[in-house]
Coordinates of C-alpha atoms in Angstrom, one line a residue:
X1 CA -26.7 -4.8 -4.1
X2 CA -25.2 -4.4 -7.6
X3 CA -24.3 -0.8 -8.5
X4 CA -22.6 0.9 -11.5
X5 CA -19.3 0.2 -9.8
X6 CA -18.6 -2.0 -6.8
X7 CA -21.4 -4.0 -5.3
X8 CA -22.8 -2.4 -2.1
X9 CA -23.5 -3.8 1.3
X10 CA -26.3 -2.0 3.3
X11 CA -27.2 -2.4 6.9
X12 CA -30.3 -0.3 7.2
X13 CA -31.6 -1.2 10.7
X14 CA -34.3 1.3 11.5
X15 CA -36.9 3.6 10.1
X16 CA -34.9 6.8 10.3
X17 CA -32.0 5.1 8.3
X18 CA -34.5 3.8 5.7
X19 CA -35.9 7.3 5.2
X20 CA -32.4 8.7 4.8
X21 CA -31.5 6.0 2.3
X22 CA -34.5 6.8 0.2
X23 CA -33.7 10.5 0.3
X24 CA -30.1 9.9 -0.6
X25 CA -31.2 7.8 -3.6
X26 CA -33.5 10.6 -4.7
X27 CA -36.5 8.4 -4.2
X28 CA -38.2 9.6 -1.0
X29 CA -41.5 8.2 -2.1
X30 CA -40.2 4.7 -1.5
X31 CA -40.3 5.4 2.3
X32 CA -44.0 6.4 2.0
X33 CA -45.0 3.0 0.5
X34 CA -47.1 1.2 3.1
X35 CA -45.2 -2.1 2.4
X36 CA -42.1 -0.4 3.7
X37 CA -43.4 1.9 6.4
X38 CA -41.7 0.1 9.3
X39 CA -38.8 -2.2 9.7
X40 CA -41.3 -5.1 10.3
X41 CA -43.1 -4.2 7.1
X42 CA -39.8 -4.2 5.2
X43 CA -39.0 -7.6 6.6
X44 CA -42.4 -8.9 5.5
X45 CA -41.8 -7.5 2.0
X46 CA -38.1 -8.1 1.5
X47 CA -38.4 -9.4 -2.1
X48 CA -40.4 -6.4 -3.2
X49 CA -38.2 -4.0 -1.4
X50 CA -35.1 -5.5 -3.0
X51 CA -36.7 -5.1 -6.4
X52 CA -37.7 -1.5 -5.7
X53 CA -34.2 -0.5 -4.5
X54 CA -32.2 -2.3 -7.2
X55 CA -33.1 0.2 -9.8
X56 CA -32.0 3.4 -8.0
X57 CA -29.0 1.7 -6.5
X58 CA -27.7 0.5 -9.9
X59 CA -27.4 4.1 -11.0
X60 CA -24.7 4.8 -8.4
X61 CA -21.1 3.8 -7.9
X62 CA -21.1 1.6 -4.8
X63 CA -17.9 3.0 -3.2
X64 CA -19.0 6.7 -3.7
X65 CA -22.5 5.9 -2.5
X66 CA -21.2 4.0 0.6
X67 CA -19.2 7.1 1.6
X68 CA -22.3 9.3 1.2
X69 CA -24.5 7.0 3.1
X70 CA -22.0 6.6 6.0
X71 CA -21.8 10.4 6.2
X72 CA -25.5 10.5 7.0
X73 CA -25.5 7.6 9.5
X74 CA -26.4 4.6 7.2
X75 CA -24.0 1.7 7.6
X76 CA -22.8 0.8 4.1
X77 CA -19.7 -0.4 2.3
X78 CA -18.5 -1.3 -1.1
X79 CA -17.8 -4.9 -1.7
X80 CA -14.1 -5.0 -2.6
X81 CA -11.9 -7.7 -4.1
X82 CA -9.1 -8.9 -1.7
X83 CA -6.4 -6.8 -3.5
X84 CA -8.7 -3.7 -3.5
X85 CA -9.4 -4.2 0.2
X86 CA -5.7 -4.7 1.0
X87 CA -4.8 -1.5 -0.8
X88 CA -7.8 0.6 0.4
X89 CA -7.0 3.8 2.3
X90 CA -9.3 2.7 5.1
X91 CA -7.2 -0.5 5.5
X92 CA -4.1 1.7 5.9
X93 CA -5.8 4.1 8.2
X94 CA -6.8 1.2 10.6
X95 CA -3.2 -0.3 10.4
X96 CA -4.6 -3.6 9.2
X97 CA -1.5 -4.7 7.3
X98 CA 1.4 -5.4 9.6
X99 CA 4.9 -6.8 9.2
X100 CA 5.4 -10.0 11.0
X101 CA 9.0 -11.0 10.4
X102 CA 9.5 -12.0 6.8
X103 CA 5.8 -11.7 5.9
X104 CA 3.1 -9.1 5.8
X105 CA -0.2 -10.2 7.4
X106 CA -3.5 -8.9 8.5
X107 CA -3.6 -7.1 11.8
X108 CA -6.1 -7.3 14.6
X109 CA -9.3 -5.4 13.7
X110 CA -10.0 -4.7 17.4
X111 CA -8.4 -1.5 18.4
X112 CA -8.1 -0.3 22.0
X113 CA -6.4 2.9 23.0
X114 CA -4.8 1.8 26.2
X115 CA -4.2 -1.9 25.3
X116 CA -3.1 -2.1 21.7
X117 CA -3.0 -5.5 20.1
X118 CA 0.5 -7.0 19.5
X119 CA 1.9 -7.5 16.1
X120 CA 1.7 -11.2 15.1
X121 CA 4.8 -13.1 14.6
X122 CA 5.6 -15.0 11.4
X123 CA 4.6 -18.7 11.4
X124 CA 7.3 -21.1 12.4
X125 CA 9.2 -23.0 9.7
X126 CA 8.0 -26.5 9.0
X127 CA 9.5 -28.8 11.7
X128 CA 10.7 -25.9 13.9
X129 CA 9.1 -27.5 16.9
X130 CA 9.5 -31.2 16.1
X131 CA 11.7 -32.0 19.1
X132 CA 9.3 -30.4 21.5
X133 CA 6.3 -32.1 19.9
X134 CA 8.0 -35.5 19.9
X135 CA 9.1 -35.0 23.5
X136 CA 5.5 -34.2 24.4
X137 CA 4.5 -37.6 22.9
X138 CA 7.0 -39.4 25.1
X139 CA 10.0 -39.6 22.8
X140 CA 13.3 -39.5 24.7
X141 CA 16.1 -37.1 23.6
X142 CA 18.2 -40.0 22.3
X143 CA 15.3 -41.3 20.2
X144 CA 14.7 -37.8 18.7
X145 CA 18.4 -37.5 17.9
X146 CA 18.4 -41.0 16.3
X147 CA 15.5 -39.9 14.1
X148 CA 17.4 -36.8 13.0
X149 CA 20.7 -38.8 12.5
X150 CA 19.0 -41.4 10.3
X151 CA 17.4 -38.7 8.1
X152 CA 13.9 -38.8 9.5
X153 CA 13.1 -35.1 9.2
X154 CA 10.0 -33.1 8.8
X155 CA 10.8 -32.7 5.1
X156 CA 11.1 -36.5 4.6
X157 CA 8.0 -37.2 6.6
X158 CA 6.0 -34.6 4.7
X159 CA 6.4 -36.8 1.6
X160 CA 4.7 -39.6 3.5
X161 CA 1.5 -37.6 4.3

């Protein structure tokens, strides 16, 4: 949903959450509308519900509202740009940016207390495994060395692709 700040993602999955959402928006009467009384009703009237909610939602900043909604048990989140998401305090709290050699990359979002995910390694340099790959395709060590000696390298073959 568009808001006064960041757009907002909502995941209101039951009647209790819907009532809380309407209350937090200062519009408790929306929850009393018969078109929106139950989750099934809301699904049947999605277009009307969206139109009714867009006005009240547009008056709020998405990130601030998401924090308020999460505090009362409503799954919500601000839609962030990639740079904003990468620099967000929640990203740091979840240790989602990790060093992997010479690069920084995204960490594993699945966190287990007793079996933490490993830190990824940096990707190999182009051609780092050429000999192993050629050998797997049946090239003999002498043939691989001849290719190297005659200047057939990953860099020169890259120009051919």
